[in-house]
Amino acid sequence: MVINNKMAKKLLVANWKMNPDTVDSADHLFDAVLKGINEDLNAEVVICPPFIYLERLKSKNKKLKKNVNLGAQDCFWEEKGAFTGEISPTMLKNIRCHYVILGHSERRDFFAETDEMILQKTKKALQVGLKPILCIGEKGEEKESGETFDVLKNQIQNVVGKLPKYQLANLSIAYEPIWAIGTGENCPANEAMTVLMFIKKELLKILSKNIVDRIMILYGGSVNSKNAKCYIDAGFDGLLVGGASLKPGDFVEMIKTCSN
Ligand code: PGA
């Protein structure tokens, strides 16, 4: 099985989570990443700051480098209306934010998001023309009890399996083992590679090869500049980076090593 299209640009996504705590720090972080990126790199970089910084980062950088885009960390499934505190996919689209992370384990965990909710969000995001990055992954105890593949299979079937097929070329999937997120304990590359092959096999059960080949599959979970390349070598199309994306030097280094 061909597991990596070496010609495709690698997708490097920075998930800033609920950081940093001032606009000035967000500016600095963004500028430092932009400065380190060359447009010739074989990579597309997506910065996902908190909502409140999105428009500013987009508009302050009118000459946003072609290979740098912005993404949100979540969105709702309705376009507008009485949903206090929510941000709609249409609002994101209207500020030219191209990507949105959906189903992150922290949303599933702290905000009780279910596959059904994540399906609605992903459906709507695709419908308005956003590019969702759908997170899937098993908990530590599920891994221990040998349930990894069952968990992933369910998440894929419950969400990807129910999305309109004609829009799926805009979808990316991030495999993020939950036990590896923010722990410093990244998933060994050979294990991640086995999971990658499993995900592709599951996708091929519900989608044509043509579509599966266009879905970018990323790895996330304690990625840093030292271990990043091993996931690209294992066949992943890119990375979803949390903690290390807040250190611009590390993140830029990662982008460079992964796009070679
Ligand atoms: P981490 O987070 O890189 O800090 O482990 C990844 C994520 O939560 O997306």
PDB file of C-alpha atoms and ligand atoms in Angstrom:
ATOM      1  CA  MET A   1       0.000   0.000   0.000  1.00  0.00           C
ATOM      2  CA  VAL A   2       1.320   3.465  -0.851  1.00  0.00           C
ATOM      3  CA  ILE A   3       1.053   5.273   2.456  1.00  0.00           C
ATOM      4  CA  ASN A   4       2.546   8.622   1.668  1.00  0.00           C
ATOM      5  CA  ASN A   5       2.267  10.914  -1.271  1.00  0.00           C
ATOM      6  CA  LYS A   6       5.716  12.463  -1.175  1.00  0.00           C
ATOM      7  CA  MET A   7       4.688  15.072  -3.708  1.00  0.00           C
ATOM      8  CA  ALA A   8       1.988  16.519  -1.464  1.00  0.00           C
ATOM      9  CA  LYS A   9       2.726  19.461   0.803  1.00  0.00           C
ATOM     10  CA  LYS A  10       2.975  18.564   4.453  1.00  0.00           C
ATOM     11  CA  LEU A  11       0.343  20.113   6.680  1.00  0.00           C
ATOM     12  CA  LEU A  12       1.743  21.575   9.898  1.00  0.00           C
ATOM     13  CA  VAL A  13      -0.975  22.740  12.263  1.00  0.00           C
ATOM     14  CA  ALA A  14      -0.325  24.785  15.406  1.00  0.00           C
ATOM     15  CA  ASN A  15      -2.982  24.375  18.085  1.00  0.00           C
ATOM     16  CA  TRP A  16      -2.326  27.238  20.480  1.00  0.00           C
ATOM     17  CA  LYS A  17      -5.211  26.089  22.710  1.00  0.00           C
ATOM     18  CA  MET A  18      -6.074  28.782  25.312  1.00  0.00           C
ATOM     19  CA  ASN A  19      -2.755  30.617  24.839  1.00  0.00           C
ATOM     20  CA  PRO A  20      -1.220  33.185  24.921  1.00  0.00           C
ATOM     21  CA  ASP A  21      -3.049  35.502  27.315  1.00  0.00           C
ATOM     22  CA  THR A  22      -2.421  38.866  25.613  1.00  0.00           C
ATOM     23  CA  VAL A  23      -2.857  40.202  22.102  1.00  0.00           C
ATOM     24  CA  ASP A  24       0.734  41.404  22.112  1.00  0.00           C
ATOM     25  CA  SER A  25       2.060  37.949  22.863  1.00  0.00           C
ATOM     26  CA  ALA A  26      -0.140  36.501  20.125  1.00  0.00           C
ATOM     27  CA  ASP A  27       1.302  39.058  17.693  1.00  0.00           C
ATOM     28  CA  HIS A  28       4.851  38.190  18.685  1.00  0.00           C
ATOM     29  CA  LEU A  29       4.289  34.498  18.372  1.00  0.00           C
ATOM     30  CA  PHE A  30       2.648  34.834  14.987  1.00  0.00           C
ATOM     31  CA  ASP A  31       5.334  37.193  13.681  1.00  0.00           C
ATOM     32  CA  ALA A  32       8.115  34.918  14.863  1.00  0.00           C
ATOM     33  CA  VAL A  33       6.598  31.956  13.012  1.00  0.00           C
ATOM     34  CA  LEU A  34       5.991  33.992   9.859  1.00  0.00           C
ATOM     35  CA  LYS A  35       9.539  35.271   9.905  1.00  0.00           C
ATOM     36  CA  GLY A  36      10.919  31.758  10.019  1.00  0.00           C
ATOM     37  CA  ILE A  37       8.855  30.475   7.109  1.00  0.00           C
ATOM     38  CA  ASN A  38       9.913  30.587   3.549  1.00  0.00           C
ATOM     39  CA  GLU A  39       7.230  30.366   0.890  1.00  0.00           C
ATOM     40  CA  ASP A  40       9.266  27.791  -1.044  1.00  0.00           C
ATOM     41  CA  LEU A  41       8.885  25.225   1.717  1.00  0.00           C
ATOM     42  CA  ASN A  42       6.971  22.126   0.767  1.00  0.00           C
ATOM     43  CA  ALA A  43       4.531  22.744   3.608  1.00  0.00           C
ATOM     44  CA  GLU A  44       1.262  24.408   4.412  1.00  0.00           C
ATOM     45  CA  VAL A  45       1.233  25.931   7.876  1.00  0.00           C
ATOM     46  CA  VAL A  46      -2.014  26.511   9.760  1.00  0.00           C
ATOM     47  CA  ILE A  47      -2.040  28.599  12.929  1.00  0.00           C
ATOM     48  CA  CYS A  48      -5.035  27.997  15.195  1.00  0.00           C
ATOM     49  CA  PRO A  49      -5.121  30.706  17.868  1.00  0.00           C
ATOM     50  CA  PRO A  50      -8.022  31.393  20.241  1.00  0.00           C
ATOM     51  CA  PHE A  51     -11.024  32.891  18.374  1.00  0.00           C
ATOM     52  CA  ILE A  52     -10.389  36.353  19.777  1.00  0.00           C
ATOM     53  CA  TYR A  53      -7.054  36.671  17.931  1.00  0.00           C
ATOM     54  CA  LEU A  54      -8.130  35.232  14.590  1.00  0.00           C
ATOM     55  CA  GLU A  55      -9.286  38.331  12.812  1.00  0.00           C
ATOM     56  CA  ARG A  56      -6.440  40.421  14.116  1.00  0.00           C
ATOM     57  CA  LEU A  57      -3.802  37.967  12.967  1.00  0.00           C
ATOM     58  CA  LYS A  58      -5.484  37.698   9.592  1.00  0.00           C
ATOM     59  CA  SER A  59      -5.851  41.428   9.026  1.00  0.00           C
ATOM     60  CA  LYS A  60      -2.596  42.573  10.572  1.00  0.00           C
ATOM     61  CA  ASN A  61      -0.786  40.472   8.043  1.00  0.00           C
ATOM     62  CA  LYS A  62      -2.253  41.590   4.761  1.00  0.00           C
ATOM     63  CA  LYS A  63       0.557  39.921   2.899  1.00  0.00           C
ATOM     64  CA  LEU A  64       0.008  36.661   4.707  1.00  0.00           C
ATOM     65  CA  LYS A  65       2.433  34.201   3.212  1.00  0.00           C
ATOM     66  CA  LYS A  66       0.725  31.986   0.695  1.00  0.00           C
ATOM     67  CA  ASN A  67       1.584  28.840   2.615  1.00  0.00           C
ATOM     68  CA  VAL A  68       0.328  30.147   5.981  1.00  0.00           C
ATOM     69  CA  ASN A  69      -3.357  29.967   6.851  1.00  0.00           C
ATOM     70  CA  LEU A  70      -5.451  30.431   9.931  1.00  0.00           C
ATOM     71  CA  GLY A  71      -7.688  27.922  11.637  1.00  0.00           C
ATOM     72  CA  ALA A  72     -10.123  27.969  14.555  1.00  0.00           C
ATOM     73  CA  GLN A  73     -10.073  25.430  17.381  1.00  0.00           C
ATOM     74  CA  ASP A  74     -13.802  24.705  17.237  1.00  0.00           C
ATOM     75  CA  CYS A  75     -17.075  25.981  15.801  1.00  0.00           C
ATOM     76  CA  PHE A  76     -20.807  25.369  16.245  1.00  0.00           C
ATOM     77  CA  TRP A  77     -23.090  23.554  13.790  1.00  0.00           C
ATOM     78  CA  GLU A  78     -25.635  26.345  13.277  1.00  0.00           C
ATOM     79  CA  GLU A  79     -25.000  29.366  11.070  1.00  0.00           C
ATOM     80  CA  LYS A  80     -26.500  31.973  13.394  1.00  0.00           C
ATOM     81  CA  GLY A  81     -29.084  32.483  16.120  1.00  0.00           C
ATOM     82  CA  ALA A  82     -29.649  32.136  19.839  1.00  0.00           C
ATOM     83  CA  PHE A  83     -26.616  30.053  20.808  1.00  0.00           C
ATOM     84  CA  THR A  84     -24.915  32.116  23.497  1.00  0.00           C
ATOM     85  CA  GLY A  85     -21.163  31.924  23.424  1.00  0.00           C
ATOM     86  CA  GLU A  86     -20.886  30.003  20.163  1.00  0.00           C
ATOM     87  CA  ILE A  87     -19.044  30.868  16.941  1.00  0.00           C
ATOM     88  CA  SER A  88     -20.505  29.721  13.652  1.00  0.00           C
ATOM     89  CA  PRO A  89     -18.620  28.215  10.720  1.00  0.00           C
ATOM     90  CA  THR A  90     -20.032  30.976   8.527  1.00  0.00           C
ATOM     91  CA  MET A  91     -18.463  33.624  10.775  1.00  0.00           C
ATOM     92  CA  LEU A  92     -15.117  31.880  10.399  1.00  0.00           C
ATOM     93  CA  LYS A  93     -15.510  31.637   6.658  1.00  0.00           C
ATOM     94  CA  ASN A  94     -16.411  35.337   6.487  1.00  0.00           C
ATOM     95  CA  ILE A  95     -13.147  36.388   8.123  1.00  0.00           C
ATOM     96  CA  ARG A  96     -11.292  34.111   5.679  1.00  0.00           C
ATOM     97  CA  CYS A  97     -10.285  31.612   8.278  1.00  0.00           C
ATOM     98  CA  HIS A  98      -9.823  28.430   6.226  1.00  0.00           C
ATOM     99  CA  TYR A  99      -9.466  25.609   8.729  1.00  0.00           C
ATOM    100  CA  VAL A 100     -11.180  24.438  11.913  1.00  0.00           C
ATOM    101  CA  ILE A 101     -10.084  21.780  14.402  1.00  0.00           C
ATOM    102  CA  LEU A 102     -13.070  19.648  15.432  1.00  0.00           C
ATOM    103  CA  GLY A 103     -13.504  16.858  17.964  1.00  0.00           C
ATOM    104  CA  HIS A 104     -10.313  17.588  19.858  1.00  0.00           C
ATOM    105  CA  SER A 105     -10.080  15.295  22.882  1.00  0.00           C
ATOM    106  CA  GLU A 106     -10.120  18.300  25.224  1.00  0.00           C
ATOM    107  CA  ARG A 107     -13.514  19.292  23.777  1.00  0.00           C
ATOM    108  CA  ARG A 108     -14.764  15.731  24.008  1.00  0.00           C
ATOM    109  CA  ASP A 109     -13.523  15.532  27.583  1.00  0.00           C
ATOM    110  CA  PHE A 110     -14.146  18.961  29.186  1.00  0.00           C
ATOM    111  CA  PHE A 111     -17.215  19.904  27.132  1.00  0.00           C
ATOM    112  CA  ALA A 112     -18.792  16.474  26.721  1.00  0.00           C
ATOM    113  CA  GLU A 113     -18.750  16.596  22.929  1.00  0.00           C
ATOM    114  CA  THR A 114     -20.077  13.397  21.429  1.00  0.00           C
ATOM    115  CA  ASP A 115     -19.453  11.887  17.991  1.00  0.00           C
ATOM    116  CA  GLU A 116     -22.960  13.033  17.050  1.00  0.00           C
ATOM    117  CA  MET A 117     -22.151  16.672  17.921  1.00  0.00           C
ATOM    118  CA  ILE A 118     -18.809  16.433  16.157  1.00  0.00           C
ATOM    119  CA  LEU A 119     -20.571  15.027  13.098  1.00  0.00           C
ATOM    120  CA  GLN A 120     -22.966  18.016  13.013  1.00  0.00           C
ATOM    121  CA  LYS A 121     -20.093  20.453  13.375  1.00  0.00           C
ATOM    122  CA  THR A 122     -17.992  18.767  10.697  1.00  0.00           C
ATOM    123  CA  LYS A 123     -20.941  18.556   8.311  1.00  0.00           C
ATOM    124  CA  LYS A 124     -21.684  22.254   8.635  1.00  0.00           C
ATOM    125  CA  ALA A 125     -18.039  23.274   8.420  1.00  0.00           C
ATOM    126  CA  LEU A 126     -17.659  21.338   5.172  1.00  0.00           C
ATOM    127  CA  GLN A 127     -20.913  22.759   3.861  1.00  0.00           C
ATOM    128  CA  VAL A 128     -19.766  26.362   4.249  1.00  0.00           C
ATOM    129  CA  GLY A 129     -16.389  25.569   2.686  1.00  0.00           C
ATOM    130  CA  LEU A 130     -14.121  25.288   5.731  1.00  0.00           C
ATOM    131  CA  LYS A 131     -11.478  22.583   5.962  1.00  0.00           C
ATOM    132  CA  PRO A 132     -12.102  20.599   9.150  1.00  0.00           C
ATOM    133  CA  ILE A 133      -9.291  18.818  10.945  1.00  0.00           C
ATOM    134  CA  LEU A 134     -11.117  16.007  12.683  1.00  0.00           C
ATOM    135  CA  CYS A 135      -9.367  14.615  15.773  1.00  0.00           C
ATOM    136  CA  ILE A 136      -9.655  10.968  16.721  1.00  0.00           C
ATOM    137  CA  GLY A 137      -7.753   8.935  19.279  1.00  0.00           C
ATOM    138  CA  GLU A 138      -7.919   6.506  22.155  1.00  0.00           C
ATOM    139  CA  LYS A 139      -7.538   7.096  25.894  1.00  0.00           C
ATOM    140  CA  GLY A 140      -4.689   5.514  27.866  1.00  0.00           C
ATOM    141  CA  GLU A 141      -6.970   2.935  29.469  1.00  0.00           C
ATOM    142  CA  GLU A 142      -8.457   2.013  26.096  1.00  0.00           C
ATOM    143  CA  LYS A 143      -4.980   1.408  24.743  1.00  0.00           C
ATOM    144  CA  GLU A 144      -4.131  -0.703  27.816  1.00  0.00           C
ATOM    145  CA  SER A 145      -7.185  -2.878  27.320  1.00  0.00           C
ATOM    146  CA  GLY A 146      -6.469  -3.376  23.618  1.00  0.00           C
ATOM    147  CA  GLU A 147      -9.395  -1.259  22.406  1.00  0.00           C
ATOM    148  CA  THR A 148      -7.488   1.241  20.270  1.00  0.00           C
ATOM    149  CA  PHE A 149      -8.724  -0.040  16.922  1.00  0.00           C
ATOM    150  CA  ASP A 150     -12.339  -0.386  18.100  1.00  0.00           C
ATOM    151  CA  VAL A 151     -12.349   3.168  19.409  1.00  0.00           C
ATOM    152  CA  LEU A 152     -10.904   4.564  16.182  1.00  0.00           C
ATOM    153  CA  LYS A 153     -13.213   2.477  14.038  1.00  0.00           C
ATOM    154  CA  ASN A 154     -16.259   3.837  15.893  1.00  0.00           C
ATOM    155  CA  GLN A 155     -15.060   7.430  15.682  1.00  0.00           C
ATOM    156  CA  ILE A 156     -14.438   7.045  11.943  1.00  0.00           C
ATOM    157  CA  GLN A 157     -17.764   5.357  11.268  1.00  0.00           C
ATOM    158  CA  ASN A 158     -19.768   7.742  13.460  1.00  0.00           C
ATOM    159  CA  VAL A 159     -18.368  10.850  11.854  1.00  0.00           C
ATOM    160  CA  VAL A 160     -16.586  10.286   8.536  1.00  0.00           C
ATOM    161  CA  GLY A 161     -18.983   7.507   7.552  1.00  0.00           C
ATOM    162  CA  LYS A 162     -21.944   9.897   7.837  1.00  0.00           C
ATOM    163  CA  LEU A 163     -20.534  12.889   5.982  1.00  0.00           C
ATOM    164  CA  PRO A 164     -21.496  13.726   2.389  1.00  0.00           C
ATOM    165  CA  LYS A 165     -18.827  12.040   0.291  1.00  0.00           C
ATOM    166  CA  TYR A 166     -18.485  14.751  -2.312  1.00  0.00           C
ATOM    167  CA  GLN A 167     -17.048  17.223   0.239  1.00  0.00           C
ATOM    168  CA  LEU A 168     -14.510  14.965   1.850  1.00  0.00           C
ATOM    169  CA  ALA A 169     -11.491  16.097  -0.123  1.00  0.00           C
ATOM    170  CA  ASN A 170     -11.455  19.111   2.244  1.00  0.00           C
ATOM    171  CA  LEU A 171     -11.267  16.917   5.336  1.00  0.00           C
ATOM    172  CA  SER A 172      -8.115  16.122   7.300  1.00  0.00           C
ATOM    173  CA  ILE A 173      -7.959  13.602  10.118  1.00  0.00           C
ATOM    174  CA  ALA A 174      -5.586  13.946  13.068  1.00  0.00           C
ATOM    175  CA  TYR A 175      -4.716  10.790  14.949  1.00  0.00           C
ATOM    176  CA  GLU A 176      -4.082  12.017  18.489  1.00  0.00           C
ATOM    177  CA  PRO A 177      -3.676   9.271  21.070  1.00  0.00           C
ATOM    178  CA  ILE A 178      -5.070  11.004  24.157  1.00  0.00           C
ATOM    179  CA  TRP A 179      -2.402   9.537  26.447  1.00  0.00           C
ATOM    180  CA  ALA A 180       0.224  11.290  24.309  1.00  0.00           C
ATOM    181  CA  ILE A 181      -1.325  14.775  24.407  1.00  0.00           C
ATOM    182  CA  GLY A 182       0.634  17.194  26.560  1.00  0.00           C
ATOM    183  CA  THR A 183       2.375  14.373  28.422  1.00  0.00           C
ATOM    184  CA  GLY A 184       5.775  14.366  26.735  1.00  0.00           C
ATOM    185  CA  GLU A 185       5.111  10.698  25.950  1.00  0.00           C
ATOM    186  CA  ASN A 186       4.754  10.678  22.165  1.00  0.00           C
ATOM    187  CA  CYS A 187       3.466   7.571  20.397  1.00  0.00           C
ATOM    188  CA  PRO A 188       6.389   5.514  19.004  1.00  0.00           C
ATOM    189  CA  ALA A 189       6.542   5.983  15.228  1.00  0.00           C
ATOM    190  CA  ASN A 190       6.103   2.277  14.449  1.00  0.00           C
ATOM    191  CA  GLU A 191       2.914   2.129  16.547  1.00  0.00           C
ATOM    192  CA  ALA A 192       1.622   5.315  14.961  1.00  0.00           C
ATOM    193  CA  MET A 193       2.353   3.840  11.530  1.00  0.00           C
ATOM    194  CA  THR A 194       0.281   0.747  12.322  1.00  0.00           C
ATOM    195  CA  VAL A 195      -2.586   3.020  13.356  1.00  0.00           C
ATOM    196  CA  LEU A 196      -2.164   5.089  10.191  1.00  0.00           C
ATOM    197  CA  MET A 197      -2.534   1.963   8.062  1.00  0.00           C
ATOM    198  CA  PHE A 198      -5.581   0.946  10.082  1.00  0.00           C
ATOM    199  CA  ILE A 199      -7.207   4.352   9.589  1.00  0.00           C
ATOM    200  CA  LYS A 200      -6.615   4.158   5.830  1.00  0.00           C
ATOM    201  CA  LYS A 201      -8.052   0.647   5.740  1.00  0.00           C
ATOM    202  CA  GLU A 202     -11.165   1.791   7.623  1.00  0.00           C
ATOM    203  CA  LEU A 203     -11.578   4.797   5.335  1.00  0.00           C
ATOM    204  CA  LEU A 204     -11.302   2.545   2.288  1.00  0.00           C
ATOM    205  CA  LYS A 205     -14.266   0.528   3.579  1.00  0.00           C
ATOM    206  CA  ILE A 206     -16.511   3.574   3.304  1.00  0.00           C
ATOM    207  CA  LEU A 207     -14.892   5.770   0.662  1.00  0.00           C
ATOM    208  CA  SER A 208     -13.312   5.356  -2.736  1.00  0.00           C
ATOM    209  CA  LYS A 209      -9.521   5.255  -2.989  1.00  0.00           C
ATOM    210  CA  ASN A 210      -9.606   8.489  -4.902  1.00  0.00           C
ATOM    211  CA  ILE A 211     -11.176  10.276  -1.923  1.00  0.00           C
ATOM    212  CA  VAL A 212      -9.065   8.510   0.713  1.00  0.00           C
ATOM    213  CA  ASP A 213      -5.899   9.561  -1.104  1.00  0.00           C
ATOM    214  CA  ARG A 214      -6.978  13.184  -0.795  1.00  0.00           C
ATOM    215  CA  ILE A 215      -7.694  13.112   2.943  1.00  0.00           C
ATOM    216  CA  MET A 216      -4.607  14.304   4.823  1.00  0.00           C
ATOM    217  CA  ILE A 217      -3.860  12.203   7.891  1.00  0.00           C
ATOM    218  CA  LEU A 218      -1.882  13.921  10.629  1.00  0.00           C
ATOM    219  CA  TYR A 219      -0.273  12.772  13.858  1.00  0.00           C
ATOM    220  CA  GLY A 220      -0.566  14.764  17.093  1.00  0.00           C
ATOM    221  CA  GLY A 221       0.540  14.181  20.686  1.00  0.00           C
ATOM    222  CA  SER A 222       3.767  15.500  22.262  1.00  0.00           C
ATOM    223  CA  VAL A 223       5.338  16.323  18.917  1.00  0.00           C
ATOM    224  CA  ASN A 224       8.525  18.380  19.129  1.00  0.00           C
ATOM    225  CA  SER A 225      11.311  19.383  16.784  1.00  0.00           C
ATOM    226  CA  LYS A 226      13.261  16.211  17.617  1.00  0.00           C
ATOM    227  CA  ASN A 227      10.553  13.625  16.973  1.00  0.00           C
ATOM    228  CA  ALA A 228       8.486  15.410  14.285  1.00  0.00           C
ATOM    229  CA  LYS A 229      10.218  13.978  11.233  1.00  0.00           C
ATOM    230  CA  CYS A 230       9.724  10.353  12.290  1.00  0.00           C
ATOM    231  CA  TYR A 231       5.958  10.701  11.751  1.00  0.00           C
ATOM    232  CA  ILE A 232       6.438  12.101   8.276  1.00  0.00           C
ATOM    233  CA  ASP A 233       8.829   9.233   7.532  1.00  0.00           C
ATOM    234  CA  ALA A 234       6.162   6.849   8.862  1.00  0.00           C
ATOM    235  CA  GLY A 235       3.755   8.132   6.218  1.00  0.00           C
ATOM    236  CA  PHE A 236       1.740  10.853   7.949  1.00  0.00           C
ATOM    237  CA  ASP A 237       0.825  13.863   5.811  1.00  0.00           C
ATOM    238  CA  GLY A 238       1.496  16.319   8.603  1.00  0.00           C
ATOM    239  CA  LEU A 239       1.308  17.119  12.300  1.00  0.00           C
ATOM    240  CA  LEU A 240      -1.021  18.726  14.815  1.00  0.00           C
ATOM    241  CA  VAL A 241       1.196  20.412  17.364  1.00  0.00           C
ATOM    242  CA  GLY A 242       0.127  21.791  20.743  1.00  0.00           C
ATOM    243  CA  GLY A 243       2.729  22.785  23.337  1.00  0.00           C
ATOM    244  CA  ALA A 244       5.692  22.977  20.954  1.00  0.00           C
ATOM    245  CA  SER A 245       3.804  25.338  18.637  1.00  0.00           C
ATOM    246  CA  LEU A 246       4.035  27.997  21.362  1.00  0.00           C
ATOM    247  CA  LYS A 247       7.819  27.961  20.975  1.00  0.00           C
ATOM    248  CA  PRO A 248       8.313  29.585  17.577  1.00  0.00           C
ATOM    249  CA  GLY A 249      11.919  28.374  17.230  1.00  0.00           C
ATOM    250  CA  ASP A 250      10.835  24.762  17.742  1.00  0.00           C
ATOM    251  CA  PHE A 251       7.811  25.060  15.524  1.00  0.00           C
ATOM    252  CA  VAL A 252       9.735  26.640  12.647  1.00  0.00           C
ATOM    253  CA  GLU A 253      12.431  23.983  12.989  1.00  0.00           C
ATOM    254  CA  MET A 254       9.720  21.335  12.787  1.00  0.00           C
ATOM    255  CA  ILE A 255       8.226  22.874   9.666  1.00  0.00           C
ATOM    256  CA  LYS A 256      11.625  22.913   8.007  1.00  0.00           C
ATOM    257  CA  THR A 257      12.586  19.349   8.854  1.00  0.00           C
ATOM    258  CA  CYS A 258       9.177  17.992   7.855  1.00  0.00           C
ATOM    259  CA  SER A 259       9.049  19.722   4.507  1.00  0.00           C
ATOM    260  CA  ASN A 260      12.374  18.389   3.243  1.00  0.00           C
TER     261      ASN A 260
HETATM  262  P1  PGA B   1       0.609  18.508  22.447  1.00  0.00           P
HETATM  263  O1  PGA B   1      -0.903  18.736  22.041  1.00  0.00           O
HETATM  264  O2  PGA B   1       1.441  18.685  21.203  1.00  0.00           O
HETATM  265  O3  PGA B   1       0.896  19.549  23.490  1.00  0.00           O
HETATM  266  O4  PGA B   1       0.726  17.118  22.970  1.00  0.00           O
HETATM  267  C1  PGA B   1      -1.409  18.267  20.821  1.00  0.00           C
HETATM  268  C2  PGA B   1      -2.864  18.596  20.714  1.00  0.00           C
HETATM  269  O5  PGA B   1      -3.568  18.605  21.733  1.00  0.00           O
HETATM  270  O6  PGA B   1      -3.364  18.882  19.616  1.00  0.00           O
END
